[in-house]
Structure formats: structure tokens, C-alpha cells
XYZ file of C-alpha atoms in Angstrom:
700
model
C 21.898 96.267 188.748
C 25.143 97.879 187.415
C 27.411 96.453 190.156
C 25.717 93.002 189.818
C 26.293 93.073 185.918
C 29.906 94.045 186.583
C 30.367 91.116 189.075
C 28.868 88.691 186.682
C 31.200 89.909 183.888
C 34.135 89.448 186.200
C 33.085 85.853 187.031
C 32.466 85.061 183.399
C 35.888 86.320 182.462
C 37.594 84.314 185.029
C 35.524 81.310 184.096
C 36.583 81.684 180.420
C 40.200 82.014 181.382
C 40.105 79.007 183.721
C 38.574 77.029 180.840
C 41.376 78.055 178.745
C 43.929 77.151 181.303
C 42.450 73.527 181.480
C 42.422 73.265 177.624
C 45.140 71.606 175.490
C 48.336 73.480 176.272
C 49.629 72.945 172.628
C 46.769 75.148 171.374
C 48.305 78.290 172.576
C 50.667 79.043 169.733
C 51.845 82.675 170.616
C 54.945 82.760 172.712
C 53.911 84.496 175.926
C 57.379 85.779 177.040
C 59.651 88.337 175.445
C 62.424 87.707 174.906
C 61.725 84.087 173.804
C 62.753 81.797 176.549
C 65.048 78.772 176.239
C 62.183 76.436 177.037
C 58.571 77.053 177.756
C 55.966 74.238 178.284
C 52.279 75.062 179.130
C 50.480 72.830 181.525
C 46.910 72.386 182.741
C 45.657 74.584 185.389
C 46.315 78.097 186.691
C 47.860 79.916 189.603
C 45.674 82.656 191.115
C 48.048 85.442 191.979
C 46.092 87.033 194.734
C 46.635 90.202 196.575
C 49.305 89.710 199.293
C 50.359 86.442 197.898
C 53.285 85.371 200.159
C 56.778 85.747 198.466
C 59.273 83.548 200.288
C 62.723 84.998 200.177
C 65.960 83.652 201.951
C 68.105 86.013 203.896
C 70.842 85.993 201.373
C 68.672 87.649 198.617
C 68.982 91.320 197.982
C 65.347 92.363 198.580
C 65.991 95.827 196.886
C 66.300 93.809 193.566
C 63.192 91.828 194.222
C 61.127 94.856 195.047
C 62.421 96.684 191.978
C 61.077 93.708 189.907
C 57.616 94.777 190.942
C 58.154 98.552 190.155
C 55.797 99.605 187.439
C 55.008 96.144 186.052
C 55.140 96.977 182.455
C 53.357 93.862 181.153
C 50.440 93.359 183.418
C 48.599 96.720 183.812
C 46.148 96.994 185.585
C 47.713 94.140 187.821
C 47.239 95.445 191.505
C 49.080 92.572 193.168
C 51.511 93.638 195.928
C 53.064 90.357 197.316
C 53.696 89.844 200.989
C 57.447 89.418 201.558
C 58.417 86.714 204.011
C 62.159 86.795 204.587
C 64.125 83.924 206.204
C 63.691 80.276 206.525
C 59.952 80.218 207.051
C 59.169 76.879 205.255
C 56.400 76.319 202.676
C 53.383 78.536 202.830
C 50.089 77.465 201.069
C 49.600 79.158 197.813
C 53.015 81.017 197.715
C 55.753 82.156 195.349
C 59.134 80.780 196.622
C 62.451 82.183 195.508
C 64.883 79.178 195.925
C 68.480 79.827 195.512
C 70.523 76.915 193.938
C 74.248 76.458 193.289
C 73.737 75.561 189.560
C 71.037 75.036 186.988
C 71.684 72.033 184.764
C 70.624 73.650 181.580
C 72.813 76.756 181.711
C 75.994 78.032 183.503
C 74.809 81.667 183.282
C 74.279 83.445 186.536
C 71.282 85.256 184.872
C 69.487 81.933 184.220
C 66.235 80.909 186.110
C 63.784 77.995 186.338
C 60.149 78.837 186.745
C 57.629 76.269 187.775
C 53.978 77.228 187.887
C 51.229 74.906 189.232
C 47.756 75.738 190.529
C 48.961 75.749 194.065
C 52.501 77.397 194.031
C 55.212 79.106 191.987
C 58.751 78.043 192.528
C 61.636 80.107 191.113
C 65.070 78.555 191.117
C 68.139 80.688 190.328
C 71.743 81.048 191.120
C 71.668 84.817 191.590
C 69.268 87.708 192.452
C 69.501 88.758 188.730
C 67.982 85.317 187.890
C 65.137 85.908 190.413
C 64.510 89.402 188.936
C 64.260 88.074 185.379
C 62.028 85.210 186.543
C 59.608 87.652 188.187
C 59.483 89.712 185.046
C 58.618 86.687 183.056
C 56.006 85.668 185.639
C 54.492 89.199 185.100
C 54.189 88.610 181.336
C 52.468 85.327 182.025
C 49.792 86.939 184.209
C 46.447 87.764 182.837
C 45.995 91.499 183.788
C 42.190 91.208 184.212
C 42.086 88.126 186.486
C 45.543 87.765 187.872
C 45.618 84.108 186.722
C 48.790 82.516 185.624
C 48.544 79.547 183.415
C 50.589 76.546 184.767
C 53.853 76.154 183.044
C 57.564 75.167 183.170
C 60.024 77.786 181.987
C 63.821 77.293 181.860
C 65.507 80.347 180.729
C 68.983 81.660 180.037
C 70.566 84.400 177.902
C 72.613 83.561 174.669
C 74.941 86.603 175.381
C 76.011 88.154 178.535
C 76.148 91.677 177.118
C 72.670 93.192 175.978
C 72.909 96.829 175.794
C 71.670 100.287 174.569
C 73.697 103.474 174.155
C 71.950 106.723 174.831
C 73.597 109.897 173.507
C 72.984 112.462 176.165
C 75.580 114.969 174.891
C 73.696 116.246 171.670
C 70.581 116.564 173.654
C 70.686 116.272 177.444
C 68.114 113.869 179.155
C 66.981 114.207 182.732
C 67.622 111.577 185.348
C 63.928 110.768 185.611
C 63.928 109.959 181.716
C 67.016 107.645 182.096
C 65.320 105.821 184.955
C 62.231 105.404 182.901
C 64.419 103.765 180.113
C 66.052 101.581 182.764
C 62.759 100.123 183.787
C 61.814 99.337 180.131
C 65.151 97.911 179.280
C 65.228 95.667 182.327
C 61.643 94.486 181.710
C 63.089 92.860 178.534
C 66.228 91.559 180.247
C 68.686 93.965 178.898
C 71.550 94.611 181.165
C 73.861 97.353 179.904
C 73.094 101.054 179.486
C 75.966 102.949 177.891
C 75.814 106.741 178.434
C 77.489 108.821 175.784
C 78.376 111.617 178.264
C 80.895 113.878 176.321
C 80.945 115.254 172.845
C 81.368 118.572 171.096
C 77.665 119.380 171.923
C 77.989 119.246 175.647
C 79.942 117.738 178.546
C 77.289 115.997 180.804
C 79.185 114.976 183.961
C 80.192 116.965 187.048
C 84.035 116.821 187.397
C 85.322 118.644 190.495
C 88.947 118.920 189.179
C 87.913 120.753 186.122
C 84.819 122.821 186.933
C 84.742 124.677 183.625
C 83.593 121.390 181.950
C 80.088 122.015 183.501
C 80.442 125.815 184.028
C 80.857 126.351 180.245
C 81.298 123.202 178.251
C 77.899 121.924 179.244
C 75.995 124.762 177.639
C 75.612 125.933 174.151
C 73.908 128.706 172.265
C 71.042 126.726 170.597
C 68.750 124.120 171.769
C 68.707 122.183 168.449
C 71.955 120.370 167.814
C 71.463 120.872 164.035
C 71.013 124.688 164.178
C 73.942 124.983 166.615
C 76.269 122.818 164.456
C 75.457 124.560 161.302
C 75.589 127.964 163.156
C 78.184 129.531 165.433
C 78.926 126.448 167.572
C 79.461 128.622 170.750
C 79.406 127.572 174.237
C 77.804 129.927 176.972
C 78.545 130.170 180.725
C 76.111 128.334 182.883
C 73.108 130.617 183.784
C 73.533 132.825 180.647
C 70.567 134.019 178.743
C 69.658 131.414 176.156
C 72.195 128.770 177.424
C 70.926 125.259 176.617
C 72.302 122.097 178.023
C 72.784 120.478 181.374
C 74.716 117.809 183.225
C 74.375 115.246 185.930
C 75.816 115.974 189.480
C 77.715 113.352 191.174
C 74.794 112.664 193.532
C 72.479 112.197 190.560
C 74.974 109.736 188.955
C 75.098 107.876 192.207
C 71.358 107.700 192.307
C 71.231 106.355 188.700
C 73.924 103.808 189.325
C 71.942 102.521 192.331
C 68.769 102.496 190.523
C 70.185 100.641 187.558
C 71.825 98.100 189.894
C 68.363 97.280 191.526
C 67.060 96.598 187.968
C 70.145 94.453 187.092
C 71.585 97.038 184.709
C 75.177 98.239 184.629
C 75.818 101.802 183.594
C 78.701 102.208 181.334
C 80.159 105.756 181.061
C 81.874 107.049 177.905
C 84.356 109.789 178.052
C 85.528 110.668 174.460
C 89.229 110.743 173.514
C 91.192 111.667 171.596
C 88.411 113.312 169.282
C 84.952 114.735 169.612
C 86.367 116.953 172.264
C 85.622 120.530 170.954
C 83.846 121.383 174.192
C 86.748 120.376 176.377
C 89.235 122.130 174.211
C 87.294 125.423 174.409
C 87.178 125.197 178.205
C 90.671 124.207 178.421
C 92.395 125.187 175.154
C 95.869 124.540 176.482
C 95.092 120.847 175.910
C 94.847 121.150 172.135
C 97.737 121.435 169.660
C 97.235 125.158 168.884
C 95.978 126.262 172.283
C 93.205 128.232 170.671
C 89.602 127.808 171.725
C 87.052 126.796 168.890
C 89.926 125.464 166.732
C 90.498 121.947 167.614
C 88.496 118.628 168.226
C 91.472 116.352 169.071
C 93.498 116.406 172.323
C 97.206 117.183 171.974
C 98.782 113.650 172.477
C 102.227 115.188 172.705
C 101.379 117.306 175.697
C 101.705 115.603 179.073
C 98.929 117.877 180.486
C 96.575 116.046 178.367
C 97.188 112.753 180.275
C 97.015 114.488 183.508
C 93.644 115.722 182.487
C 92.302 112.304 181.268
C 93.550 110.521 184.308
C 92.066 112.850 186.689
C 88.799 112.785 184.876
C 88.839 109.050 184.818
C 89.613 108.898 188.561
C 86.291 110.695 189.271
C 84.409 108.656 186.742
C 85.644 105.412 188.168
C 84.683 106.612 191.691
C 81.108 107.192 190.431
C 80.696 104.118 188.060
C 81.504 100.655 189.308
C 81.334 99.175 185.865
C 84.259 97.011 184.813
C 84.246 98.668 181.359
C 84.959 102.316 180.899
C 84.335 103.499 177.323
C 86.826 105.876 175.873
C 85.377 106.724 172.530
C 88.322 106.605 170.192
C 86.327 107.162 167.063
C 86.715 109.533 164.130
C 89.842 111.422 165.117
C 90.760 113.880 162.516
C 94.488 113.755 163.508
C 95.489 116.498 161.021
C 96.827 118.887 163.766
C 99.016 116.089 165.059
C 100.993 116.046 161.755
C 102.136 119.662 162.334
C 102.271 119.797 166.138
C 105.775 119.960 167.453
C 104.771 118.198 170.664
C 103.002 115.341 168.857
C 105.948 115.037 166.419
C 108.351 114.835 169.428
C 106.219 112.258 171.143
C 106.169 110.164 167.887
C 109.945 110.353 167.613
C 110.638 109.479 171.318
C 108.184 106.538 171.191
C 109.212 105.273 167.708
C 105.758 105.821 166.282
C 105.650 105.641 162.447
C 102.436 107.630 161.860
C 99.569 109.372 163.526
C 97.451 106.173 163.643
C 100.161 104.789 165.889
C 100.000 107.940 167.966
C 96.329 107.393 168.663
C 97.146 103.837 169.483
C 99.715 105.179 171.981
C 97.015 107.230 173.776
C 94.630 104.388 173.742
C 97.145 101.954 175.158
C 98.250 104.247 177.864
C 94.863 104.906 179.103
C 94.134 101.177 178.875
C 97.038 100.512 181.151
C 95.881 103.340 183.601
C 92.318 101.688 183.655
C 93.796 98.252 184.241
C 95.863 99.442 187.022
C 92.628 100.478 188.716
C 90.900 97.209 188.125
C 89.066 98.382 185.074
C 88.913 97.557 181.374
C 89.138 99.890 178.385
C 86.233 99.719 175.897
C 86.242 101.784 172.663
C 84.762 102.061 169.158
C 86.624 99.884 166.427
C 88.762 102.771 165.417
C 90.999 101.844 168.364
C 92.263 99.099 166.212
C 94.046 101.599 163.833
C 97.632 101.636 164.630
C 97.543 98.531 166.704
C 95.054 97.309 169.290
C 96.115 98.072 172.888
C 96.455 94.869 175.124
C 93.320 94.118 177.053
C 91.179 96.430 175.091
C 87.547 95.462 174.197
C 86.211 96.582 170.783
C 82.710 97.848 170.033
C 82.367 97.143 166.385
C 80.180 99.756 164.635
C 81.637 100.306 161.189
C 80.140 96.969 160.211
C 81.612 93.776 161.624
C 84.978 93.807 160.095
C 86.648 95.665 163.138
C 84.982 93.128 165.566
C 86.060 90.088 163.470
C 89.712 91.534 163.409
C 89.655 91.973 167.136
C 88.142 88.479 167.723
C 90.867 86.937 165.578
C 93.459 88.735 167.680
C 91.943 87.410 170.958
C 90.154 90.471 172.198
C 86.663 90.777 173.551
C 84.014 92.287 171.297
C 80.508 93.871 171.439
C 78.781 93.807 167.949
C 76.927 97.015 167.126
C 77.125 97.355 163.404
C 75.389 100.408 162.139
C 73.581 98.355 159.432
C 71.542 96.631 162.106
C 72.171 98.461 165.396
C 71.939 102.162 164.815
C 68.418 103.010 166.025
C 68.757 106.683 164.969
C 68.141 105.504 161.429
C 64.599 105.759 159.681
C 62.509 102.828 160.725
C 59.933 103.344 158.006
C 59.453 105.192 154.755
C 61.248 108.545 155.365
C 58.334 110.589 154.051
C 56.165 109.214 156.927
C 58.693 109.762 159.728
C 60.269 112.623 161.773
C 63.647 113.513 160.493
C 66.380 111.037 161.156
C 70.021 111.259 160.228
C 69.841 108.697 157.395
C 69.508 105.138 156.717
C 66.447 102.665 156.799
C 66.458 100.164 159.585
C 62.929 98.562 159.996
C 62.149 96.399 162.927
C 62.334 93.127 160.909
C 65.864 93.891 159.896
C 66.906 94.598 163.544
C 65.327 91.246 164.457
C 67.140 89.444 161.744
C 70.617 90.355 163.107
C 72.862 87.459 164.294
C 75.995 88.520 166.133
C 77.387 85.210 165.872
C 76.552 83.176 162.710
C 77.873 79.704 162.041
C 80.555 80.820 159.695
C 82.315 82.597 162.696
C 82.880 79.195 164.374
C 86.238 79.221 162.619
C 87.643 81.865 164.853
C 89.109 80.394 167.940
C 87.325 81.414 171.220
C 84.809 83.527 169.102
C 81.860 82.376 171.226
C 83.804 83.177 174.420
C 85.079 86.492 173.312
C 81.955 87.893 171.663
C 80.304 89.456 174.620
C 77.016 90.490 172.926
C 75.115 93.199 171.163
C 74.185 96.831 171.631
C 71.796 99.293 169.944
C 72.946 102.826 169.606
C 70.768 106.081 169.537
C 72.732 109.119 168.528
C 70.579 112.106 169.115
C 71.773 114.893 166.698
C 68.256 114.768 165.036
C 66.222 113.713 168.207
C 65.563 116.750 170.292
C 62.771 115.502 172.421
C 62.274 112.712 174.918
C 59.140 111.332 173.083
C 61.145 111.368 169.885
C 63.975 109.285 171.481
C 61.484 106.836 172.755
C 59.798 106.607 169.349
C 63.262 105.644 167.904
C 64.101 103.208 170.580
C 61.023 101.162 170.686
C 60.193 98.498 169.645
C 63.571 98.189 167.899
C 65.433 98.047 171.177
C 63.182 95.052 172.132
C 64.165 93.304 169.009
C 67.806 93.626 170.008
C 66.883 92.490 173.467
C 65.577 89.253 171.895
C 68.658 89.022 169.539
C 70.942 89.078 172.637
C 68.808 86.901 174.927
C 67.249 84.101 172.774
C 68.770 81.284 170.923
C 68.499 81.637 167.189
C 66.450 78.452 166.798
C 63.947 79.660 169.269
C 63.273 82.965 167.421
C 60.528 83.634 164.882
C 59.832 86.866 163.184
C 56.057 86.319 162.702
C 55.704 85.400 166.195
C 57.765 88.365 167.468
C 55.838 90.798 165.346
C 52.573 89.431 166.776
C 53.846 89.769 170.395
C 54.756 93.431 169.688
C 51.457 94.290 167.983
C 49.141 92.460 170.609
C 51.029 92.687 173.885
C 54.095 95.115 173.903
C 52.867 98.235 172.143
C 49.511 98.638 173.951
C 51.172 98.172 177.322
C 54.056 100.546 176.454
C 51.511 103.198 175.491
C 49.380 102.633 178.461
C 52.523 103.332 180.719
C 53.392 106.634 178.991
C 56.066 105.528 176.465
C 55.988 106.708 172.886
C 56.833 103.782 170.659
C 56.776 103.688 166.868
C 53.335 102.308 165.901
C 53.933 99.154 163.924
C 50.389 98.751 163.122
C 50.852 101.590 160.612
C 54.020 100.627 158.979
C 54.387 101.624 155.353
C 57.365 99.336 154.598
C 60.270 99.455 152.241
C 60.536 101.467 149.046
C 58.122 99.713 146.436
C 60.933 99.605 143.838
C 62.888 97.397 146.142
C 60.349 94.748 146.725
C 60.990 92.658 143.583
C 63.733 92.278 140.996
C 63.097 93.661 137.527
C 64.138 92.387 134.024
C 65.613 94.765 131.520
C 67.968 94.725 128.549
C 71.001 95.497 130.582
C 70.363 92.867 133.231
C 73.489 90.723 133.703
C 75.355 92.406 130.904
C 79.118 93.346 131.197
C 79.788 96.711 132.612
C 82.979 98.720 132.580
C 83.702 101.311 135.273
C 85.574 104.361 133.920
C 85.379 105.797 137.405
C 85.807 103.738 140.482
C 82.912 103.214 142.953
C 83.631 104.027 146.692
C 84.828 100.727 148.429
C 83.210 101.903 151.634
C 79.761 101.147 150.183
C 80.464 98.396 147.463
C 76.891 97.020 147.540
C 77.042 93.970 144.992
C 80.288 95.152 143.475
C 80.601 95.347 139.853
C 77.274 93.693 139.220
C 75.267 96.251 141.365
C 74.098 98.390 138.425
C 72.948 95.580 136.287
C 71.759 92.956 138.711
C 68.108 93.715 138.458
C 67.764 94.889 142.235
C 66.537 98.232 142.953
C 67.458 100.064 146.249
C 65.346 100.730 149.207
C 64.930 103.767 151.479
C 68.605 103.596 152.708
C 71.848 103.433 151.011
C 73.128 100.770 153.446
C 71.020 98.015 152.178
C 73.640 96.564 149.597
C 71.740 97.880 146.530
C 72.975 101.416 146.169
C 76.487 101.914 144.718
C 78.311 104.919 145.863
C 80.839 107.169 143.909
C 83.078 109.990 145.216
C 85.193 112.374 143.095
C 84.954 115.058 140.660
C 82.994 112.807 138.103
C 80.865 110.769 140.216
C 79.637 107.990 137.829
C 81.125 106.974 134.382
C 80.244 103.552 133.381
C 79.675 101.699 130.085
C 77.272 98.822 129.596
C 77.842 96.362 126.793
C 74.554 95.022 125.497
C 76.818 92.481 123.433
C 75.043 93.001 120.189
C 73.132 95.896 118.377
C 69.928 96.444 120.139
C 66.841 98.600 119.692
C 66.715 100.742 122.933
C 63.729 103.068 123.781
C 64.764 104.096 127.461
C 67.766 104.468 129.836
C 67.286 105.586 133.447
C 68.746 105.310 136.914
C 67.542 106.592 140.307
C 69.735 108.559 142.664
C 69.066 109.590 146.377
C 69.588 112.683 148.358
C 70.068 112.715 152.230
C 71.830 115.995 152.954
C 72.762 115.142 156.631
C 75.552 112.608 155.787
C 76.460 114.467 152.594
C 74.506 112.431 149.978
C 73.461 114.614 147.041
C 71.739 114.393 143.723
C 73.915 115.017 140.639
C 73.759 118.396 138.954
C 74.159 116.818 135.620
C 73.717 113.514 133.864
C 74.806 112.703 130.375
C 73.711 109.510 128.691
C 75.455 108.359 125.505
C 75.297 105.507 122.864
C 77.773 103.856 120.695
C 77.871 101.116 118.205
C 81.653 100.447 118.447
C 82.511 101.338 122.045
C 84.832 104.142 120.782
C 82.668 106.949 119.550
C 79.640 107.967 121.627
C 76.742 110.026 120.556
C 74.864 111.909 123.352
C 71.266 110.910 123.806
C 70.402 113.521 126.422
C 71.987 115.858 128.955
C 70.007 116.406 132.081
C 70.668 119.219 134.471
C 69.236 119.799 137.971
C 69.502 122.519 140.438
C 70.696 120.840 143.619
C 69.194 122.365 146.795
C 70.096 121.431 150.336
C 66.998 120.452 152.492
C 65.950 118.031 155.185
C 63.817 115.701 153.040
C 65.057 112.326 151.843
C 64.306 112.363 148.198
C 64.787 110.208 145.095
C 64.925 111.366 141.422
C 65.019 109.392 138.127
C 67.664 110.680 135.474
C 66.685 109.159 132.217
C 66.176 109.334 128.500
C 63.445 108.127 126.282
C 63.402 107.844 122.506
C 64.533 105.358 119.937
C 68.070 104.184 118.882
C 69.949 101.071 117.932
C 73.142 100.680 119.840
C 75.384 98.135 121.592
C 77.074 100.374 124.210
C 75.510 102.751 126.639
C 77.581 105.174 128.748
C 76.044 106.807 131.824
C 77.808 109.786 133.542
C 76.915 111.970 136.434
C 78.525 115.171 137.734
C 78.352 116.777 141.165
C 77.121 120.185 142.111
C 80.130 122.437 142.497
C 78.662 123.933 145.798
C 77.722 120.709 147.647
C 79.712 117.909 146.187
C 79.134 114.910 148.360
C 78.473 111.390 147.447
C 76.341 109.903 144.557
C 74.354 106.741 145.205
C 72.439 105.078 142.336
C 70.805 101.659 142.379
C 70.392 100.246 138.853
C 70.890 101.463 135.239
C 67.668 100.228 133.639
C 67.637 99.861 129.764
C 64.370 98.899 127.930
């Protein structure tokens, strides 16, 4: 009786689905494919994807790529289909899936494009390349009902908006196994992402076998504490491989070759990053003669005046290029301190000999020289937007992370650009209310904001060749505060999938409500079923309540005078920020928090324009210790009728303590006074200093 009931249930389920497949195609409103395709048109009927369905493949097709498309089908569990591969000119076979290579597709010049036609009797895939076949098969899996193996008849014409759709994994701060990287390759490829940027070197550990310099893995790959934060705030020591307590790891050359091949089969290119000239403490401890002082544990920047530095970098890059076929080789180039260069005789001599006016141009010299070296080997240099400082090297490609300004400048100069601004693309930021999340470095970047990003808005059409030069978009996951693999997946997904759609889909085809429903109903359950650990959007708290609506108060829109300058790096809404009626959210990068740096952080005067009865003055500050954002130790609020003589209303003191929590505190006064001018001052803690962020001075 039990087996009979089960069989009847299966038949009933299939009947219901077949009925749906014969219903009006327009009734199915939820887009069935992620990322949203260029064109999708449902039709009547359904194709029954049976076990051993013939898959017709011509002899020019790389079957390793086609077979990889069926590896762990992330969308269709528990689909058990294993197609029967028929290779060669075999002609039509009844009830088959045919991969048909074409010279062009009329709707797109992209080699990643595909045309997928599904009828009740056959599936035909047309593509210019094996990558197009791979993506079509991934879409076909998404269209398949996992319970019945039925695929609704439809026509799909699809092509990417951008050719570069990537993720950066920081494997230096916390090393990740080859198996973990392969797991992420499968997930990325399933959503048509095609670049995996590996941050292989940094102070926390060197992660790549280099035969020419064995100490890079014998010493520089291992540190004294498993947690980056504890190590960074502690002794920052490196330990020989095999020492008691040594934490770290590295990829052997054979492991990299296997990773590169695995990624290739999933239509992903691995891009290696070898940091220079900064973030190189581990190298300069293993080989201190490459620093300006020749002392281990003293320097983070290579000595640009030392010719041995270039010998080292070129030999390392030789071995990197032998392992990675990627056209782009990332050289970092960010956050160089450059302080030692100003005092180093070798660096100063180099500057004099090359006619360089400052240390920014000295960095540009190194970048340009390495760019020429890579170009001579048929490769191209890729670097963070700091490589613009001192002059951008010919042929360099810029990865713009400090907002979009660097990328815009590079585009205007005719250089290729990958957009990865921290406001939208730094997936190590909090993705929900900080109190509800594991510790992150800072910020607030919910899924909806990631999805809202447009790397190429209409206003950028004024830049010549911008659409040609802007390669695409990348999400970055720095792992200082992400010690485990599960935590890393939690930060990646589903935000990386939002960026996949940002990079693939045309803006007019995108819909946030539709995408959110796809994530909730399809993506999250299937990811969890296959052992991933995504953020659960179903329990999202959302933005800080104060930020959800504007407020009216006596100081809104009133003139304000800044007696101390705010920090131009975080200008928010400029002079109007503190009186525009907008409260800040969970992160200081949302354009509502105004930053102050200096011995007197905040000193502003609001003019109410006439004598006014006032009962309350208050402002909110935030504290996030990781990036150096602290609450003030003292706030003074004063009032004046003439703008010259001020009477203190209150002086508030606070004992600032360093902790891991993101916290908010209101500093205010309540009482009764008649005044025209209100002065608001804040003072830093003498121990921690840091930056003050406040969002609105509210006067009631």
C-alpha cells in the first residue's frame, strides 16, 4: 500500500506540472533563471529530461567542460539525470539535447552567449564557444523541476553585460584548502561568474610555492597565532614550517595546476595577486635584504632602490606566470607607507637617477617596470587604484576599490578598469544589523545595496570608450575577521550572487523584488542542501531604525558653520549633513555620517536664525574599533544669543573602551533655554584618538 501511494503521488505531481506547462506561459511571473537572462519566453508543453537522455556533441567541443557542467548540479537536487554523451556527427536522435556550434549569434557578439530552445521533443543549444554551452546547460538545470525532471518549453537568448564578473578571496589572512576553493568555483560558475582573484600574499602569510625562494613557504607562510586579529595585535611573529603552534599553509605548484585546470573546466580564470611594493612584511622577514633597513620585522615596503628587489619580483613572477595562464597578473600596489623610501639612500639615488620628484613617482616607477616585464611575457598588469598615484603605467588595468574615482580617472586616460568600490563590493562588511551578525571589519552592505550597484550608469557615457574599457565588476572578501570556511561562505552568499547578476544582466531586465524572491525560494534552500552556509535572508533585521525615515526638528535646513573641518574622505552630504534631517544607518559609508579627524573632532555652530525656545540638543556617534572609529571622550553643548558669547548647557564625559562590538551612543542635553546659536563640540580620547562619525544634530 505504501509503494502504491508513493507511485500515485509521483503520477499526481507529474500531472500537475504537465498541466502547469500547458497553462498560459504569461502566468509564471517569477524569472526562473539567475542571473536574469537577456530574453526568456515560456511556451506550452514540457521536455522530459529522462535518465540517459542523449546529449549530442560535435567533435570540436571540449567534453571536459560539458561534463563539468553536470558536476554537482546546484539548482536541481535531487535531479539524477546523467545524459548519454554522443560525440561526433551522429545526426538527430529522438528526444535529445543537441549542442550546436555556430559562428555567430545575432543578438550578441559575446563568446559567452547562448541560445536555448526547449520543446516537448528536443532541446537545442546554440553557442559560439564551449563556455556558451556550459552556461546554457547551467540555465537548463535551473529550468528543470527536481521532482519530475520536466523542463517547461521556452526560448532563452542570453549574453553577459560585462566580460569580467569576479570574486576575490583573501587566502593570506586565513588560508583555505584546495577543496574549499574548488567548492566556491562550482558555486560561482553556476551563476556565470568567470574570474576568481586569489590574494595569495600579505603580511599574514605567503601562500604559493616558489622554488627560487624557499623561505617564502618554509617561514613566511606560517605565523604564531591562528586568528589574524590576535596575531596582528600581538607579536606578529613568523615560525618555521613544522614548529609547534605554527599556523598557515600554502599551495604547492601541483595543487595550483589542479586548481587552474578545475577552474578552466568550469569556465573560470584564476587571477593571482602578488603584493608589491607594500603589504610585504612576510617577505621582508624571510628576506630582509630586500627592505630599506635590511632588518626583519621592521618594514612592509620593498626597497625600490635595490636592484635585488627587481630580481626577486621578476623571478617570482616567472614562476607565477608558469602556473597561471591568466592574461592579467595582479600586483597589488595598494596602501604603501613609503616612509622608509624618503630616508633610504638607495631609494633616493634611484629617484635622482630616474628624475622622480617624489615617492609617489617612485612607486609608479616600480609599477611601470613590472608592467613592462609582464607585457614582455605576453601578460598585463592589474592593480588596485593606488597605482594611479605618481602616474599610471602604460597598459596597466585598474581595479577601483576606493570608490569609483580611481576607475573614472583611469577610464578617462584610456585604461581598462574593473569596478570594485568598497561601498558596494566589499563583502567582508556587515550584511545585517551588526548586533545580529558575527564580527566583521566594519560597514553595512545588505544584499539589496549590492544588487543596486551599476558599474556603468548613463552619466558615464560621456567618457570616450567607457563601455569598451570598463571590463566589469568584482566582489572582494578580505578575511582578517573571517577565520572559518563556514563564516567565509556566510559573507559571500548570497551577496556574490547579486554581483553575478549585476555583471551579467542588463539593467532593464533586473528587478530587486524578483531577485529577492528567487534567493528566498530557490537559491538559499538549494545552497543549504548542498552544504553551503549562506546568510539567511529570511531572518534579515534590516537597517538601523533611525535611518528608515527623515525627521523634522528645529535645526533642519538651518545654516551651520564648521569651526573644525570635516574629513573630505567621508564627506557624506557635505555642509548640510548635520542638519538635513537624515539619520545614519549601521555603517559610516552610507553618506549620512560625517567624519572628523584631529585633536578637536567636532566644532560646529548652528544658527536657528531667530531666538527660539529649545528643550533638547543631541547627536549620535558610532564606535567600530577595527577601522579606528571611536566614541568621543567629551562633548560640550553651548548656547548663545549673539553668536559671540556662549554659555555651556552641558559637558558630557565618557570612558572610551576598546571592544569588538559596533556601538552607538547619544550625547545630548535636555532642559529649557531661549537661544539663537547652538555650538556642538566633541573631544577625542587621548589613548585611542581615531575618527569621530556623527549623523545629525537634532534640536527640539
